[in-house]
Amino acid sequence: MLHAARPTVRVRALLLSGSPLRYAAATTLSAPKLGAPRAVGLCALIASKAFHSKRRLAARAGLGSASETEASFVLDGGYDVQPLEDGTGAWLAHRSERDVPGSGPGHDWVSEVFADAEDKHGANLQDAARFQVPGAQFKHRPRILVLYGSLRPSSFSRKLAFECARLLELLGADVRTFSSHGLPVRDPALEEHPKVQELRALSMWSEGHVWVSPEMHGCVTGAFKNQIDWLPLNTGSVRPTQGRTCVVLQVNGGSQSFNVVNELRRLARWMRMPCCTNQSSVPKAWQEFDDDGRMKDSNFRDRFVDVMEEYFKFTLIMRENADFLVDRFSERKEIAQKGRLLSQAEKEANKA
């Protein structure tokens, strides 16, 4: 005996729309099980919840992304290849020509790979540069902060970090590199130091971080970790790095290992930063760069390009959802009961 096909009511409810998230969820409701009136009633309930959720998120904007003030952070002379008198700035130190994005010394392989005008590689990155998230609200260039973990004049982590910056610029990102020269060792008494203030402001300005560190004694270097230590774990009860994307890379003096990228991923988790699934570990880095500090053509360079391409797309997708991802039950509960988020000191005092 054949049964008539069960009619279904397909509901596409726009749960959340507008700043900072556009997210659509599709739900299929079976009319015989729910009944058409109940299905319609549930649609109305979902729409009502969506409206209130939108209002709540709008009231708590900036949970995982920069506020308008933080996003507008600039420093007179910061966008230059040379630092200012106090050691701050030089955000474009990766460029050989200050006004030419992606420029660098020696062989300009980055532009060659990006455009591949002569079809030398059989692939290019222009589709990645044109990538747009469907229904995206944010149209500005992704704001990326690049950190590296060595102070040596011939630092290979800096060379790799600069290659990251150049490629991300051609893809369309607004990139700022931070030099930790002059950054004091973490000391609460030095929080007003100009390099500390610059690093914190750059982190809040950013929508994503690029982390590059050498491996030293099987771990990240002190120079890199010191930069992370200066980024507050929390401001009040909110981690100021939360929701910002991260990509991790390492250079090795010897054979390939993954100690550093694994450690960097752990740091990113503690700071509530979604980490790109791809990563790069460059062994015997002294063999992989030429005299101008540019990566030589190799499988390691191809992998590096893969990582940057994926990270650029990853950041475009994640920044649309950053505030929603870190909007938490416990924090909403605390605001409802206390009127605001309490600082850690206030929480400890209440326990006492």
PDB file of N, CA, C and O in Angstrom, residues 38-67:
ATOM      1  N   ARG A  38       1.011  24.666  14.558  1.00  0.00           N
ATOM      2  CA  ARG A  38       2.145  24.674  15.487  1.00  0.00           C
ATOM      3  C   ARG A  38       3.429  25.066  14.776  1.00  0.00           C
ATOM      4  O   ARG A  38       4.285  25.756  15.323  1.00  0.00           O
ATOM      5  N   ALA A  39       3.567  24.597  13.523  1.00  0.00           N
ATOM      6  CA  ALA A  39       4.761  24.948  12.750  1.00  0.00           C
ATOM      7  C   ALA A  39       4.819  26.449  12.522  1.00  0.00           C
ATOM      8  O   ALA A  39       5.861  27.083  12.675  1.00  0.00           O
ATOM      9  N   VAL A  40       3.678  27.043  12.168  1.00  0.00           N
ATOM     10  CA  VAL A  40       3.637  28.489  11.957  1.00  0.00           C
ATOM     11  C   VAL A  40       3.919  29.224  13.257  1.00  0.00           C
ATOM     12  O   VAL A  40       4.626  30.227  13.300  1.00  0.00           O
ATOM     13  N   GLY A  41       3.377  28.674  14.368  1.00  0.00           N
ATOM     14  CA  GLY A  41       3.638  29.292  15.664  1.00  0.00           C
ATOM     15  C   GLY A  41       5.105  29.255  16.027  1.00  0.00           C
ATOM     16  O   GLY A  41       5.653  30.218  16.587  1.00  0.00           O
ATOM     17  N   LEU A  42       5.750  28.125  15.698  1.00  0.00           N
ATOM     18  CA  LEU A  42       7.173  28.010  15.985  1.00  0.00           C
ATOM     19  C   LEU A  42       7.974  28.990  15.136  1.00  0.00           C
ATOM     20  O   LEU A  42       8.961  29.570  15.588  1.00  0.00           O
ATOM     21  N   CYS A  43       7.521  29.191  13.896  1.00  0.00           N
ATOM     22  CA  CYS A  43       8.184  30.181  13.034  1.00  0.00           C
ATOM     23  C   CYS A  43       8.139  31.551  13.688  1.00  0.00           C
ATOM     24  O   CYS A  43       9.131  32.291  13.708  1.00  0.00           O
ATOM     25  N   ALA A  44       6.967  31.908  14.218  1.00  0.00           N
ATOM     26  CA  ALA A  44       6.819  33.215  14.859  1.00  0.00           C
ATOM     27  C   ALA A  44       7.719  33.318  16.081  1.00  0.00           C
ATOM     28  O   ALA A  44       8.316  34.365  16.349  1.00  0.00           O
ATOM     29  N   LEU A  45       7.828  32.196  16.843  1.00  0.00           N
ATOM     30  CA  LEU A  45       8.677  32.196  18.034  1.00  0.00           C
ATOM     31  C   LEU A  45      10.135  32.408  17.647  1.00  0.00           C
ATOM     32  O   LEU A  45      10.853  33.193  18.275  1.00  0.00           O
ATOM     33  N   ILE A  46      10.585  31.690  16.586  1.00  0.00           N
ATOM     34  CA  ILE A  46      11.966  31.834  16.126  1.00  0.00           C
ATOM     35  C   ILE A  46      12.228  33.266  15.698  1.00  0.00           C
ATOM     36  O   ILE A  46      13.249  33.861  16.035  1.00  0.00           O
ATOM     37  N   ALA A  47      11.277  33.845  14.958  1.00  0.00           N
ATOM     38  CA  ALA A  47      11.451  35.227  14.492  1.00  0.00           C
ATOM     39  C   ALA A  47      11.533  36.191  15.667  1.00  0.00           C
ATOM     40  O   ALA A  47      12.336  37.123  15.672  1.00  0.00           O
ATOM     41  N   SER A  48      10.705  35.944  16.694  1.00  0.00           N
ATOM     42  CA  SER A  48      10.732  36.804  17.878  1.00  0.00           C
ATOM     43  C   SER A  48      12.058  36.685  18.604  1.00  0.00           C
ATOM     44  O   SER A  48      12.662  37.687  19.010  1.00  0.00           O
ATOM     45  N   LYS A  49      12.535  35.449  18.776  1.00  0.00           N
ATOM     46  CA  LYS A  49      13.831  35.233  19.439  1.00  0.00           C
ATOM     47  C   LYS A  49      14.947  35.905  18.647  1.00  0.00           C
ATOM     48  O   LYS A  49      15.866  36.492  19.223  1.00  0.00           O
ATOM     49  N   ALA A  50      14.858  35.791  17.311  1.00  0.00           N
ATOM     50  CA  ALA A  50      15.888  36.395  16.471  1.00  0.00           C
ATOM     51  C   ALA A  50      15.928  37.900  16.656  1.00  0.00           C
ATOM     52  O   ALA A  50      17.000  38.506  16.744  1.00  0.00           O
ATOM     53  N   PHE A  51      14.751  38.514  16.744  1.00  0.00           N
ATOM     54  CA  PHE A  51      14.683  39.965  16.907  1.00  0.00           C
ATOM     55  C   PHE A  51      15.341  40.396  18.216  1.00  0.00           C
ATOM     56  O   PHE A  51      16.144  41.321  18.257  1.00  0.00           O
ATOM     57  N   HIS A  52      15.009  39.688  19.308  1.00  0.00           N
ATOM     58  CA  HIS A  52      15.579  40.052  20.604  1.00  0.00           C
ATOM     59  C   HIS A  52      17.066  39.745  20.668  1.00  0.00           C
ATOM     60  O   HIS A  52      17.831  40.477  21.304  1.00  0.00           O
ATOM     61  N   SER A  53      17.503  38.636  20.009  1.00  0.00           N
ATOM     62  CA  SER A  53      18.923  38.313  19.986  1.00  0.00           C
ATOM     63  C   SER A  53      19.696  39.390  19.249  1.00  0.00           C
ATOM     64  O   SER A  53      20.791  39.780  19.651  1.00  0.00           O
ATOM     65  N   LYS A  54      19.110  39.885  18.168  1.00  0.00           N
ATOM     66  CA  LYS A  54      19.764  40.944  17.400  1.00  0.00           C
ATOM     67  C   LYS A  54      19.929  42.190  18.249  1.00  0.00           C
ATOM     68  O   LYS A  54      20.980  42.826  18.261  1.00  0.00           O
ATOM     69  N   ARG A  55      18.879  42.549  18.991  1.00  0.00           N
ATOM     70  CA  ARG A  55      18.957  43.732  19.835  1.00  0.00           C
ATOM     71  C   ARG A  55      19.998  43.540  20.928  1.00  0.00           C
ATOM     72  O   ARG A  55      20.751  44.454  21.256  1.00  0.00           O
ATOM     73  N   ARG A  56      20.063  42.326  21.497  1.00  0.00           N
ATOM     74  CA  ARG A  56      21.020  42.065  22.569  1.00  0.00           C
ATOM     75  C   ARG A  56      22.445  42.141  22.058  1.00  0.00           C
ATOM     76  O   ARG A  56      23.318  42.725  22.707  1.00  0.00           O
ATOM     77  N   LEU A  57      22.701  41.543  20.889  1.00  0.00           N
ATOM     78  CA  LEU A  57      24.047  41.603  20.333  1.00  0.00           C
ATOM     79  C   LEU A  57      24.451  43.027  19.992  1.00  0.00           C
ATOM     80  O   LEU A  57      25.592  43.432  20.187  1.00  0.00           O
ATOM     81  N   ALA A  58      23.499  43.806  19.473  1.00  0.00           N
ATOM     82  CA  ALA A  58      23.808  45.196  19.139  1.00  0.00           C
ATOM     83  C   ALA A  58      24.209  45.962  20.385  1.00  0.00           C
ATOM     84  O   ALA A  58      25.086  46.823  20.365  1.00  0.00           O
ATOM     85  N   ALA A  59      23.565  45.628  21.516  1.00  0.00           N
ATOM     86  CA  ALA A  59      23.877  46.312  22.774  1.00  0.00           C
ATOM     87  C   ALA A  59      25.256  45.927  23.292  1.00  0.00           C
ATOM     88  O   ALA A  59      25.868  46.678  24.046  1.00  0.00           O
ATOM     89  N   ARG A  60      25.765  44.746  22.882  1.00  0.00           N
ATOM     90  CA  ARG A  60      27.062  44.284  23.370  1.00  0.00           C
ATOM     91  C   ARG A  60      28.068  44.187  22.222  1.00  0.00           C
ATOM     92  O   ARG A  60      28.939  43.330  22.220  1.00  0.00           O
ATOM     93  N   ALA A  61      27.964  45.067  21.255  1.00  0.00           N
ATOM     94  CA  ALA A  61      28.874  45.035  20.115  1.00  0.00           C
ATOM     95  C   ALA A  61      30.314  45.219  20.575  1.00  0.00           C
ATOM     96  O   ALA A  61      30.587  45.894  21.553  1.00  0.00           O
ATOM     97  N   GLY A  62      31.230  44.613  19.846  1.00  0.00           N
ATOM     98  CA  GLY A  62      32.639  44.744  20.183  1.00  0.00           C
ATOM     99  C   GLY A  62      33.155  43.679  21.116  1.00  0.00           C
ATOM    100  O   GLY A  62      34.232  43.804  21.677  1.00  0.00           O
ATOM    101  N   LEU A  63      32.394  42.589  21.290  1.00  0.00           N
ATOM    102  CA  LEU A  63      32.832  41.515  22.184  1.00  0.00           C
ATOM    103  C   LEU A  63      34.073  40.819  21.642  1.00  0.00           C
ATOM    104  O   LEU A  63      34.969  40.448  22.387  1.00  0.00           O
ATOM    105  N   GLY A  64      34.122  40.621  20.339  1.00  0.00           N
ATOM    106  CA  GLY A  64      35.250  39.916  19.751  1.00  0.00           C
ATOM    107  C   GLY A  64      35.883  40.677  18.613  1.00  0.00           C
ATOM    108  O   GLY A  64      36.665  40.129  17.851  1.00  0.00           O
ATOM    109  N   SER A  65      35.537  41.946  18.498  1.00  0.00           N
ATOM    110  CA  SER A  65      36.083  42.776  17.430  1.00  0.00           C
ATOM    111  C   SER A  65      36.344  44.169  17.972  1.00  0.00           C
ATOM    112  O   SER A  65      35.898  44.526  19.060  1.00  0.00           O
ATOM    113  N   ALA A  66      37.066  44.954  17.216  1.00  0.00           N
ATOM    114  CA  ALA A  66      37.440  46.285  17.672  1.00  0.00           C
ATOM    115  C   ALA A  66      36.240  47.230  17.664  1.00  0.00           C
ATOM    116  O   ALA A  66      35.370  47.150  16.796  1.00  0.00           O
ATOM    117  N   SER A  67      36.213  48.115  18.643  1.00  0.00           N
ATOM    118  CA  SER A  67      35.232  49.190  18.620  1.00  0.00           C
ATOM    119  C   SER A  67      35.664  50.202  17.561  1.00  0.00           C
ATOM    120  O   SER A  67      36.776  50.125  17.020  1.00  0.00           O
TER     121      SER A  67
END
